Short mmCIF file of N, CA and C in Angstrom, two decimals:
data_model
loop_
_atom_site.label_atom_id
_atom_site.label_comp_id
_atom_site.label_asym_id
_atom_site.label_seq_id
_atom_site.Cartn_x
_atom_site.Cartn_y
_atom_site.Cartn_z
N LEU A 1 85.27 61.57 133.65
CA LEU A 1 85.23 62.58 132.60
C LEU A 1 86.63 62.82 132.05
N VAL A 2 86.67 63.20 130.78
CA VAL A 2 87.95 63.50 130.17
C VAL A 2 87.81 64.78 129.33
N GLU A 3 88.78 65.67 129.46
CA GLU A 3 88.82 66.88 128.64
C GLU A 3 89.55 66.57 127.36
N ILE A 4 88.90 66.87 126.24
CA ILE A 4 89.52 66.70 124.93
C ILE A 4 89.30 68.02 124.20
N GLY A 5 90.34 68.80 124.07
CA GLY A 5 90.20 70.14 123.52
C GLY A 5 89.37 70.98 124.47
N ASN A 6 88.33 71.62 123.94
CA ASN A 6 87.44 72.45 124.76
C ASN A 6 86.22 71.69 125.24
N GLN A 7 86.21 70.37 125.06
CA GLN A 7 85.06 69.56 125.44
C GLN A 7 85.38 68.68 126.64
N CYS A 8 84.33 68.33 127.38
CA CYS A 8 84.45 67.39 128.49
C CYS A 8 83.47 66.25 128.23
N TRP A 9 84.02 65.05 127.97
CA TRP A 9 83.24 63.87 127.59
C TRP A 9 83.19 62.86 128.73
N PHE A 10 82.11 62.05 128.74
CA PHE A 10 82.12 60.85 129.57
C PHE A 10 83.25 59.96 129.07
N GLN A 11 83.90 59.22 129.95
CA GLN A 11 84.92 58.26 129.54
C GLN A 11 84.33 56.87 129.35
N GLU A 12 83.04 56.77 129.36
CA GLU A 12 82.37 55.49 129.16
C GLU A 12 81.05 55.72 128.44
N ASN A 13 80.56 54.67 127.84
CA ASN A 13 79.26 54.72 127.19
C ASN A 13 78.17 54.80 128.25
N LEU A 14 77.07 55.40 127.87
CA LEU A 14 75.95 55.54 128.78
C LEU A 14 75.41 54.16 129.17
N LYS A 15 74.99 54.04 130.41
CA LYS A 15 74.39 52.79 130.89
C LYS A 15 73.31 53.12 131.91
N THR A 16 72.25 53.71 131.40
CA THR A 16 71.11 54.03 132.24
C THR A 16 69.85 53.45 131.63
N ALA A 17 68.95 53.04 132.49
CA ALA A 17 67.66 52.52 132.06
C ALA A 17 66.55 53.54 132.33
N ASN A 18 66.96 54.77 132.64
CA ASN A 18 65.99 55.81 132.97
C ASN A 18 66.36 57.12 132.30
N TYR A 19 65.33 57.90 131.99
CA TYR A 19 65.55 59.27 131.54
C TYR A 19 65.93 60.13 132.73
N ARG A 20 66.35 61.33 132.45
CA ARG A 20 66.81 62.26 133.48
C ARG A 20 65.76 62.48 134.58
N ASN A 21 64.48 62.47 134.21
CA ASN A 21 63.41 62.72 135.18
C ASN A 21 63.02 61.47 135.98
N GLY A 22 63.68 60.34 135.73
CA GLY A 22 63.39 59.11 136.44
C GLY A 22 62.48 58.14 135.71
N ASP A 23 61.83 58.58 134.63
CA ASP A 23 60.97 57.67 133.85
C ASP A 23 61.81 56.55 133.26
N ALA A 24 61.25 55.35 133.24
CA ALA A 24 61.96 54.19 132.70
C ALA A 24 62.02 54.24 131.17
N ILE A 25 63.15 53.80 130.64
CA ILE A 25 63.31 53.57 129.21
C ILE A 25 63.07 52.08 129.02
N GLU A 26 62.27 51.71 128.04
CA GLU A 26 61.91 50.31 127.87
C GLU A 26 63.12 49.46 127.45
N ASN A 27 63.29 48.34 128.12
CA ASN A 27 64.31 47.35 127.75
C ASN A 27 63.64 46.34 126.83
N ILE A 28 64.02 46.33 125.55
CA ILE A 28 63.40 45.42 124.58
C ILE A 28 64.39 44.30 124.25
N VAL A 29 64.00 43.08 124.51
CA VAL A 29 64.84 41.93 124.21
C VAL A 29 64.40 41.23 122.93
N ASN A 30 63.11 41.32 122.58
CA ASN A 30 62.56 40.65 121.41
C ASN A 30 62.97 41.37 120.13
N SER A 31 63.54 40.64 119.17
CA SER A 31 64.06 41.26 117.93
C SER A 31 62.99 41.95 117.12
N SER A 32 61.84 41.32 116.91
CA SER A 32 60.81 41.93 116.07
C SER A 32 60.20 43.15 116.75
N GLN A 33 60.07 43.10 118.07
CA GLN A 33 59.57 44.26 118.80
C GLN A 33 60.56 45.42 118.70
N TRP A 34 61.87 45.12 118.80
CA TRP A 34 62.90 46.15 118.65
C TRP A 34 62.79 46.80 117.27
N ALA A 35 62.62 45.98 116.24
CA ALA A 35 62.59 46.48 114.86
C ALA A 35 61.38 47.39 114.60
N GLN A 36 60.31 47.18 115.35
CA GLN A 36 59.06 47.91 115.06
C GLN A 36 58.79 49.10 115.97
N THR A 37 59.47 49.20 117.10
CA THR A 37 59.13 50.26 118.05
C THR A 37 59.56 51.64 117.56
N ILE A 38 58.80 52.63 117.96
CA ILE A 38 59.18 54.02 117.71
C ILE A 38 59.31 54.76 119.05
N ASP A 39 59.39 53.98 120.13
CA ASP A 39 59.60 54.54 121.46
C ASP A 39 61.05 54.34 121.86
N GLY A 40 61.54 55.19 122.75
CA GLY A 40 62.89 55.06 123.25
C GLY A 40 63.10 53.70 123.91
N SER A 41 64.19 53.02 123.56
CA SER A 41 64.45 51.67 124.07
C SER A 41 65.94 51.45 124.24
N TRP A 42 66.28 50.49 125.11
CA TRP A 42 67.67 50.11 125.33
C TRP A 42 67.75 48.60 125.41
N CYS A 43 68.99 48.10 125.30
CA CYS A 43 69.25 46.67 125.45
C CYS A 43 70.72 46.48 125.77
N CYS A 44 71.05 45.29 126.21
CA CYS A 44 72.45 44.87 126.32
C CYS A 44 72.73 43.98 125.12
N TYR A 45 73.97 43.97 124.67
CA TYR A 45 74.33 43.16 123.52
C TYR A 45 73.94 41.71 123.78
N ASP A 46 73.22 41.12 122.82
CA ASP A 46 72.78 39.72 122.89
C ASP A 46 71.94 39.46 124.14
N ASN A 47 71.31 40.51 124.65
CA ASN A 47 70.46 40.45 125.84
C ASN A 47 71.21 39.92 127.07
N SER A 48 72.51 40.12 127.09
CA SER A 48 73.33 39.72 128.22
C SER A 48 74.07 40.94 128.73
N CYS A 49 73.79 41.32 129.96
CA CYS A 49 74.40 42.54 130.50
C CYS A 49 75.72 42.27 131.20
N GLN A 50 76.35 41.15 130.89
CA GLN A 50 77.62 40.78 131.51
C GLN A 50 78.70 41.84 131.29
N LEU A 51 78.76 42.42 130.10
CA LEU A 51 79.81 43.39 129.77
C LEU A 51 79.35 44.84 129.85
N TYR A 52 78.14 45.08 130.33
CA TYR A 52 77.61 46.44 130.27
C TYR A 52 78.42 47.43 131.09
N ASP A 53 79.07 46.97 132.16
CA ASP A 53 79.79 47.90 133.01
C ASP A 53 80.88 48.65 132.23
N ALA A 54 81.60 47.92 131.40
CA ALA A 54 82.63 48.56 130.57
C ALA A 54 82.05 49.12 129.27
N TRP A 55 81.07 48.45 128.72
CA TRP A 55 80.61 48.78 127.37
C TRP A 55 79.33 49.58 127.31
N GLY A 56 78.56 49.62 128.39
CA GLY A 56 77.31 50.36 128.40
C GLY A 56 76.20 49.64 127.67
N TYR A 57 75.09 50.34 127.54
CA TYR A 57 73.90 49.79 126.85
C TYR A 57 73.88 50.27 125.41
N LEU A 58 73.05 49.61 124.61
CA LEU A 58 72.75 50.04 123.25
C LEU A 58 71.36 50.66 123.27
N TYR A 59 71.20 51.76 122.56
CA TYR A 59 69.93 52.50 122.54
C TYR A 59 69.49 52.72 121.10
N ASN A 60 68.16 52.79 120.89
CA ASN A 60 67.70 53.25 119.59
C ASN A 60 67.70 54.78 119.61
N TRP A 61 67.53 55.39 118.44
CA TRP A 61 67.61 56.84 118.36
C TRP A 61 66.44 57.53 119.04
N PHE A 62 65.34 56.82 119.19
CA PHE A 62 64.17 57.42 119.83
C PHE A 62 64.47 57.76 121.30
N ALA A 63 65.33 57.00 121.94
CA ALA A 63 65.77 57.34 123.30
C ALA A 63 66.67 58.57 123.28
N VAL A 64 67.49 58.69 122.26
CA VAL A 64 68.39 59.84 122.10
C VAL A 64 67.58 61.13 121.97
N ASN A 65 66.50 61.06 121.23
CA ASN A 65 65.72 62.24 120.87
C ASN A 65 64.59 62.56 121.86
N ASP A 66 64.40 61.75 122.87
CA ASP A 66 63.30 61.95 123.80
C ASP A 66 63.50 63.24 124.62
N PHE A 67 62.44 64.00 124.79
CA PHE A 67 62.53 65.29 125.50
C PHE A 67 62.94 65.12 126.97
N ARG A 68 62.82 63.92 127.52
CA ARG A 68 63.18 63.70 128.93
C ARG A 68 64.69 63.55 129.12
N ASN A 69 65.44 63.44 128.07
CA ASN A 69 66.91 63.36 128.08
C ASN A 69 67.44 62.10 128.77
N VAL A 70 68.43 61.49 128.15
CA VAL A 70 69.07 60.30 128.74
C VAL A 70 70.35 60.65 129.50
N CYS A 71 70.94 61.79 129.21
CA CYS A 71 72.17 62.19 129.90
C CYS A 71 71.82 62.94 131.18
N PRO A 72 72.69 62.88 132.18
CA PRO A 72 72.41 63.60 133.44
C PRO A 72 72.47 65.12 133.26
N ASN A 73 71.99 65.84 134.27
CA ASN A 73 72.01 67.31 134.25
C ASN A 73 73.41 67.81 133.94
N GLY A 74 73.48 68.82 133.09
CA GLY A 74 74.76 69.42 132.73
C GLY A 74 75.41 68.75 131.53
N PHE A 75 74.79 67.70 131.00
CA PHE A 75 75.34 66.94 129.87
C PHE A 75 74.25 66.72 128.83
N HIS A 76 74.68 66.44 127.61
CA HIS A 76 73.73 66.15 126.53
C HIS A 76 74.30 65.04 125.66
N VAL A 77 73.42 64.39 124.92
CA VAL A 77 73.87 63.42 123.93
C VAL A 77 74.64 64.18 122.86
N SER A 78 75.79 63.66 122.49
CA SER A 78 76.64 64.34 121.53
C SER A 78 75.95 64.54 120.18
N SER A 79 76.24 65.66 119.56
CA SER A 79 75.72 65.98 118.23
C SER A 79 76.81 65.67 117.19
N LYS A 80 76.44 65.77 115.95
CA LYS A 80 77.43 65.62 114.87
C LYS A 80 78.52 66.68 115.02
N ILE A 81 78.14 67.90 115.39
CA ILE A 81 79.12 68.98 115.56
C ILE A 81 80.08 68.65 116.71
N ASP A 82 79.57 68.08 117.81
CA ASP A 82 80.45 67.67 118.91
C ASP A 82 81.50 66.68 118.43
N TRP A 83 81.07 65.69 117.66
CA TRP A 83 82.01 64.67 117.17
C TRP A 83 83.02 65.25 116.20
N ILE A 84 82.58 66.16 115.34
CA ILE A 84 83.51 66.77 114.39
C ILE A 84 84.55 67.60 115.14
N GLU A 85 84.14 68.30 116.18
CA GLU A 85 85.09 69.05 117.01
C GLU A 85 86.10 68.09 117.66
N LEU A 86 85.61 66.96 118.15
CA LEU A 86 86.50 65.95 118.76
C LEU A 86 87.51 65.44 117.75
N GLU A 87 87.02 65.01 116.57
CA GLU A 87 87.93 64.43 115.58
C GLU A 87 88.92 65.46 115.05
N THR A 88 88.50 66.70 114.92
CA THR A 88 89.40 67.75 114.46
C THR A 88 90.52 67.97 115.48
N PHE A 89 90.16 68.04 116.76
CA PHE A 89 91.17 68.22 117.80
C PHE A 89 92.17 67.07 117.82
N LEU A 90 91.70 65.86 117.50
CA LEU A 90 92.56 64.67 117.53
C LEU A 90 93.33 64.44 116.23
N GLY A 91 93.26 65.38 115.29
CA GLY A 91 94.06 65.28 114.08
C GLY A 91 93.31 64.90 112.83
N GLY A 92 91.98 64.83 112.89
CA GLY A 92 91.17 64.53 111.73
C GLY A 92 90.62 63.11 111.76
N SER A 93 89.63 62.87 110.91
CA SER A 93 88.92 61.58 110.92
C SER A 93 89.83 60.40 110.59
N ALA A 94 90.90 60.62 109.84
CA ALA A 94 91.78 59.51 109.44
C ALA A 94 92.54 58.89 110.62
N VAL A 95 92.71 59.64 111.70
CA VAL A 95 93.49 59.13 112.85
C VAL A 95 92.73 59.17 114.18
N ALA A 96 91.63 59.87 114.23
CA ALA A 96 90.92 60.06 115.50
C ALA A 96 90.39 58.75 116.08
N GLY A 97 90.06 57.78 115.24
CA GLY A 97 89.57 56.50 115.74
C GLY A 97 90.58 55.80 116.61
N GLY A 98 91.82 55.80 116.19
CA GLY A 98 92.88 55.20 116.98
C GLY A 98 93.11 55.91 118.29
N ALA A 99 92.88 57.20 118.30
CA ALA A 99 93.09 58.00 119.51
C ALA A 99 91.99 57.81 120.54
N ILE A 100 90.84 57.25 120.14
CA ILE A 100 89.75 57.07 121.11
C ILE A 100 89.52 55.62 121.51
N LYS A 101 90.09 54.66 120.77
CA LYS A 101 89.87 53.24 121.10
C LYS A 101 90.80 52.76 122.21
N THR A 102 90.27 51.90 123.07
CA THR A 102 91.12 51.25 124.06
C THR A 102 92.16 50.41 123.33
N GLN A 103 93.33 50.26 123.94
CA GLN A 103 94.43 49.53 123.31
C GLN A 103 94.28 48.02 123.50
N GLY A 104 95.05 47.29 122.69
CA GLY A 104 95.19 45.85 122.86
C GLY A 104 94.09 45.04 122.22
N THR A 105 94.19 43.74 122.40
CA THR A 105 93.23 42.82 121.81
C THR A 105 92.52 41.97 122.86
N GLN A 106 92.53 42.43 124.11
CA GLN A 106 91.75 41.73 125.13
C GLN A 106 90.27 41.79 124.77
N TRP A 107 89.82 42.95 124.28
CA TRP A 107 88.42 43.11 123.88
C TRP A 107 88.27 43.21 122.37
N TRP A 108 89.18 43.92 121.73
CA TRP A 108 89.08 44.16 120.29
C TRP A 108 89.63 42.98 119.50
N THR A 109 89.04 42.74 118.33
CA THR A 109 89.58 41.79 117.37
C THR A 109 90.95 42.30 116.92
N SER A 110 91.85 41.40 116.61
CA SER A 110 93.21 41.76 116.16
C SER A 110 93.22 42.00 114.65
N PRO A 111 93.96 42.97 114.14
CA PRO A 111 94.81 43.91 114.87
C PRO A 111 93.97 45.10 115.31
N ASN A 112 94.11 45.51 116.53
CA ASN A 112 93.41 46.69 117.00
C ASN A 112 94.34 47.88 116.83
N LEU A 113 94.04 48.71 115.85
CA LEU A 113 94.87 49.88 115.56
C LEU A 113 94.41 51.03 116.46
N ALA A 114 95.05 51.13 117.64
CA ALA A 114 94.61 52.10 118.63
C ALA A 114 95.73 52.47 119.58
N ASP A 115 95.64 53.69 120.12
CA ASP A 115 96.56 54.06 121.19
C ASP A 115 95.83 54.73 122.36
N ASN A 116 94.54 55.03 122.20
CA ASN A 116 93.72 55.67 123.24
C ASN A 116 94.40 56.90 123.83
N SER A 117 95.16 57.62 123.01
CA SER A 117 95.89 58.79 123.51
C SER A 117 94.96 59.86 124.07
N SER A 118 93.69 59.84 123.70
CA SER A 118 92.74 60.83 124.19
C SER A 118 92.14 60.45 125.54
N GLN A 119 92.32 59.19 125.96
CA GLN A 119 91.71 58.66 127.18
C GLN A 119 90.18 58.63 127.08
N PHE A 120 89.65 58.44 125.87
CA PHE A 120 88.21 58.36 125.61
C PHE A 120 87.65 56.98 125.99
N TYR A 121 88.46 55.96 125.85
CA TYR A 121 88.12 54.58 126.23
C TYR A 121 86.94 53.99 125.44
N ALA A 122 87.08 53.94 124.13
CA ALA A 122 86.07 53.29 123.30
C ALA A 122 86.26 51.78 123.33
N TYR A 123 85.20 51.07 123.66
CA TYR A 123 85.19 49.60 123.65
C TYR A 123 84.32 49.12 122.50
N PRO A 124 84.58 47.90 121.98
CA PRO A 124 83.84 47.38 120.84
C PRO A 124 82.50 46.78 121.25
N ALA A 125 81.55 47.64 121.58
CA ALA A 125 80.25 47.21 122.10
C ALA A 125 79.33 46.64 121.05
N GLY A 126 79.71 46.71 119.77
CA GLY A 126 78.86 46.19 118.71
C GLY A 126 77.62 47.04 118.50
N GLN A 127 76.62 46.43 117.89
CA GLN A 127 75.39 47.15 117.57
C GLN A 127 74.23 46.18 117.46
N ARG A 128 73.04 46.73 117.47
CA ARG A 128 71.83 45.97 117.17
C ARG A 128 71.28 46.54 115.87
N ASN A 129 71.11 45.69 114.86
CA ASN A 129 70.71 46.22 113.56
C ASN A 129 69.21 46.52 113.52
N ALA A 130 68.76 47.09 112.40
CA ALA A 130 67.38 47.52 112.27
C ALA A 130 66.39 46.37 112.36
N GLY A 131 66.85 45.15 112.11
CA GLY A 131 66.00 43.98 112.25
C GLY A 131 65.96 43.43 113.66
N GLY A 132 66.75 44.04 114.56
CA GLY A 132 66.76 43.63 115.95
C GLY A 132 67.82 42.61 116.29
N TYR A 133 68.73 42.31 115.34
CA TYR A 133 69.76 41.30 115.58
C TYR A 133 71.09 41.96 115.92
N TYR A 134 71.86 41.27 116.72
CA TYR A 134 73.13 41.80 117.21
C TYR A 134 74.27 41.46 116.26
N GLN A 135 75.24 42.37 116.14
CA GLN A 135 76.39 42.15 115.26
C GLN A 135 77.57 43.01 115.68
N GLU A 136 78.75 42.63 115.23
CA GLU A 136 80.00 43.39 115.34
C GLU A 136 80.57 43.49 116.75
N ILE A 137 80.19 42.60 117.65
CA ILE A 137 80.81 42.61 118.97
C ILE A 137 82.30 42.33 118.80
N TYR A 138 83.14 42.97 119.56
CA TYR A 138 84.60 42.89 119.51
C TYR A 138 85.21 43.50 118.25
N GLU A 139 84.37 44.00 117.33
CA GLU A 139 84.87 44.55 116.07
C GLU A 139 84.68 46.06 115.95
N GLY A 140 83.56 46.56 116.46
CA GLY A 140 83.26 47.97 116.24
C GLY A 140 82.54 48.62 117.40
N ALA A 141 82.65 49.94 117.44
CA ALA A 141 81.93 50.77 118.39
C ALA A 141 81.18 51.83 117.60
N ASN A 142 79.93 52.05 117.97
CA ASN A 142 79.06 52.97 117.24
C ASN A 142 78.33 53.86 118.24
N TRP A 143 78.22 55.15 117.91
CA TRP A 143 77.54 56.09 118.80
C TRP A 143 76.54 56.92 118.02
N TRP A 144 75.34 57.05 118.59
CA TRP A 144 74.33 57.95 118.04
C TRP A 144 74.73 59.40 118.25
N THR A 145 74.20 60.26 117.40
CA THR A 145 74.23 61.70 117.65
C THR A 145 72.78 62.19 117.66
N THR A 146 72.59 63.42 118.07
CA THR A 146 71.26 64.02 118.05
C THR A 146 70.89 64.57 116.67
N THR A 147 71.82 64.52 115.74
CA THR A 147 71.67 65.18 114.44
C THR A 147 70.93 64.29 113.45
N VAL A 148 69.87 64.85 112.85
CA VAL A 148 69.09 64.10 111.86
C VAL A 148 69.71 64.24 110.47
N ASP A 149 69.43 63.27 109.62
CA ASP A 149 69.91 63.27 108.24
C ASP A 149 69.12 64.32 107.45
N ASP A 150 69.81 65.20 106.72
CA ASP A 150 69.15 66.25 105.95
C ASP A 150 68.28 65.69 104.82
N PHE A 151 68.67 64.54 104.26
CA PHE A 151 67.95 63.98 103.12
C PHE A 151 66.81 63.05 103.53
N LEU A 152 66.94 62.41 104.69
CA LEU A 152 65.90 61.51 105.20
C LEU A 152 65.59 61.89 106.65
N PRO A 153 65.11 63.13 106.88
CA PRO A 153 64.98 63.64 108.24
C PRO A 153 63.97 62.91 109.11
N ASN A 154 63.07 62.16 108.52
CA ASN A 154 62.05 61.46 109.30
C ASN A 154 62.42 60.02 109.62
N SER A 155 63.56 59.54 109.13
CA SER A 155 63.88 58.13 109.36
C SER A 155 65.34 57.81 109.64
N TYR A 156 66.26 58.71 109.32
CA TYR A 156 67.69 58.44 109.51
C TYR A 156 68.34 59.54 110.35
N SER A 157 69.37 59.16 111.11
CA SER A 157 70.12 60.11 111.91
C SER A 157 71.61 59.79 111.84
N TRP A 158 72.44 60.75 112.22
CA TRP A 158 73.89 60.61 112.14
C TRP A 158 74.45 59.77 113.28
N MET A 159 75.50 59.04 112.98
CA MET A 159 76.23 58.25 113.96
C MET A 159 77.71 58.30 113.62
N PHE A 160 78.54 57.95 114.60
CA PHE A 160 79.99 57.85 114.40
C PHE A 160 80.43 56.46 114.83
N GLU A 161 81.50 55.95 114.20
CA GLU A 161 81.92 54.58 114.47
C GLU A 161 83.42 54.40 114.28
N VAL A 162 83.95 53.40 114.99
CA VAL A 162 85.34 52.97 114.83
C VAL A 162 85.36 51.45 114.72
N TYR A 163 86.37 50.95 114.00
CA TYR A 163 86.53 49.50 113.83
C TYR A 163 87.94 49.09 114.21
N TYR A 164 88.09 47.83 114.56
CA TYR A 164 89.37 47.28 115.03
C TYR A 164 90.49 47.45 114.02
N SER A 165 90.19 47.41 112.74
CA SER A 165 91.22 47.35 111.70
C SER A 165 91.59 48.72 111.11
N SER A 166 91.17 49.79 111.80
CA SER A 166 91.40 51.12 111.23
C SER A 166 91.66 52.15 112.33
N TYR A 167 92.42 53.17 111.98
CA TYR A 167 92.62 54.33 112.86
C TYR A 167 91.51 55.37 112.65
N GLU A 168 90.67 55.15 111.66
CA GLU A 168 89.69 56.15 111.23
C GLU A 168 88.49 56.24 112.18
N LEU A 169 87.99 57.46 112.34
CA LEU A 169 86.70 57.71 112.98
C LEU A 169 85.75 58.03 111.85
N ASP A 170 84.84 57.12 111.58
CA ASP A 170 83.95 57.22 110.43
C ASP A 170 82.59 57.75 110.89
N SER A 171 81.82 58.25 109.95
CA SER A 171 80.47 58.73 110.26
C SER A 171 79.55 58.43 109.10
N GLY A 172 78.26 58.45 109.39
CA GLY A 172 77.25 58.21 108.38
C GLY A 172 75.87 58.29 109.00
N THR A 173 74.87 57.93 108.24
CA THR A 173 73.51 57.94 108.77
C THR A 173 72.96 56.52 108.75
N ASP A 174 72.08 56.24 109.70
CA ASP A 174 71.48 54.92 109.83
C ASP A 174 70.03 55.05 110.26
N PRO A 175 69.24 53.96 110.04
CA PRO A 175 67.85 53.97 110.51
C PRO A 175 67.79 54.13 112.02
N ARG A 176 66.76 54.79 112.49
CA ARG A 176 66.66 55.14 113.90
C ARG A 176 66.41 53.96 114.83
N ASN A 177 66.06 52.81 114.28
CA ASN A 177 65.84 51.65 115.15
C ASN A 177 67.10 50.79 115.28
N MET A 178 68.22 51.28 114.80
CA MET A 178 69.49 50.62 115.09
C MET A 178 69.80 50.81 116.57
N GLY A 179 70.57 49.90 117.14
CA GLY A 179 70.98 50.02 118.54
C GLY A 179 72.45 50.38 118.61
N PHE A 180 72.77 51.59 119.05
CA PHE A 180 74.13 52.07 119.19
C PHE A 180 74.37 52.57 120.61
N SER A 181 75.62 52.76 120.93
CA SER A 181 75.99 53.35 122.21
C SER A 181 75.72 54.85 122.19
N ILE A 182 75.79 55.46 123.37
CA ILE A 182 75.63 56.91 123.52
C ILE A 182 76.79 57.42 124.37
N ARG A 183 77.37 58.53 123.95
CA ARG A 183 78.34 59.26 124.77
C ARG A 183 77.76 60.62 125.11
N CYS A 184 77.82 60.97 126.37
CA CYS A 184 77.37 62.28 126.82
C CYS A 184 78.56 63.24 126.86
N VAL A 185 78.28 64.49 126.54
CA VAL A 185 79.30 65.52 126.56
C VAL A 185 78.75 66.70 127.37
N GLN A 186 79.62 67.38 128.08
CA GLN A 186 79.19 68.45 128.97
C GLN A 186 78.65 69.64 128.20
N ASP A 187 77.58 70.23 128.72
CA ASP A 187 77.01 71.44 128.11
C ASP A 187 78.03 72.56 128.20
N GLN A 188 78.05 73.43 127.19
CA GLN A 188 78.98 74.56 127.21
C GLN A 188 78.24 75.87 127.29
#
């Protein structure tokens, strides 16, 4: 765990195949099945869990929103407000990405504009797109939030992302069947 301002965050992406109550979250490897499901699901990038220990699993938003919770007791999946508080404490969205990314180019594509001054340890876990295909490994890190899109509340939700070539912590909305990482933050 790492304290950043008034928040206490996991220092790694979530890597659980179960909800808090012990129920299994489905591991979907088939691309078309991933694209069509509306149930909570997880996967490893390219269906290879070789790097999951450092990078965690990728989840669709349905796992984020499930009433059984994916984060352990005392923690919750970060909201848009949690991320905004984080980026504000780190100096704003223009520089917060550099403060949360791991340094160097062992994992990140060059140039990796990062100093990890926050000790957040963001790794470039990539993503699984809405069609079920993998992309952006070594280039970007993406995290779901619990916050739904005001304009498309039944199909899109908020996420935050960082890329190798920028210090910025960016945000936007994406379809819920995208596969992104999850960061848990302590309940306050």
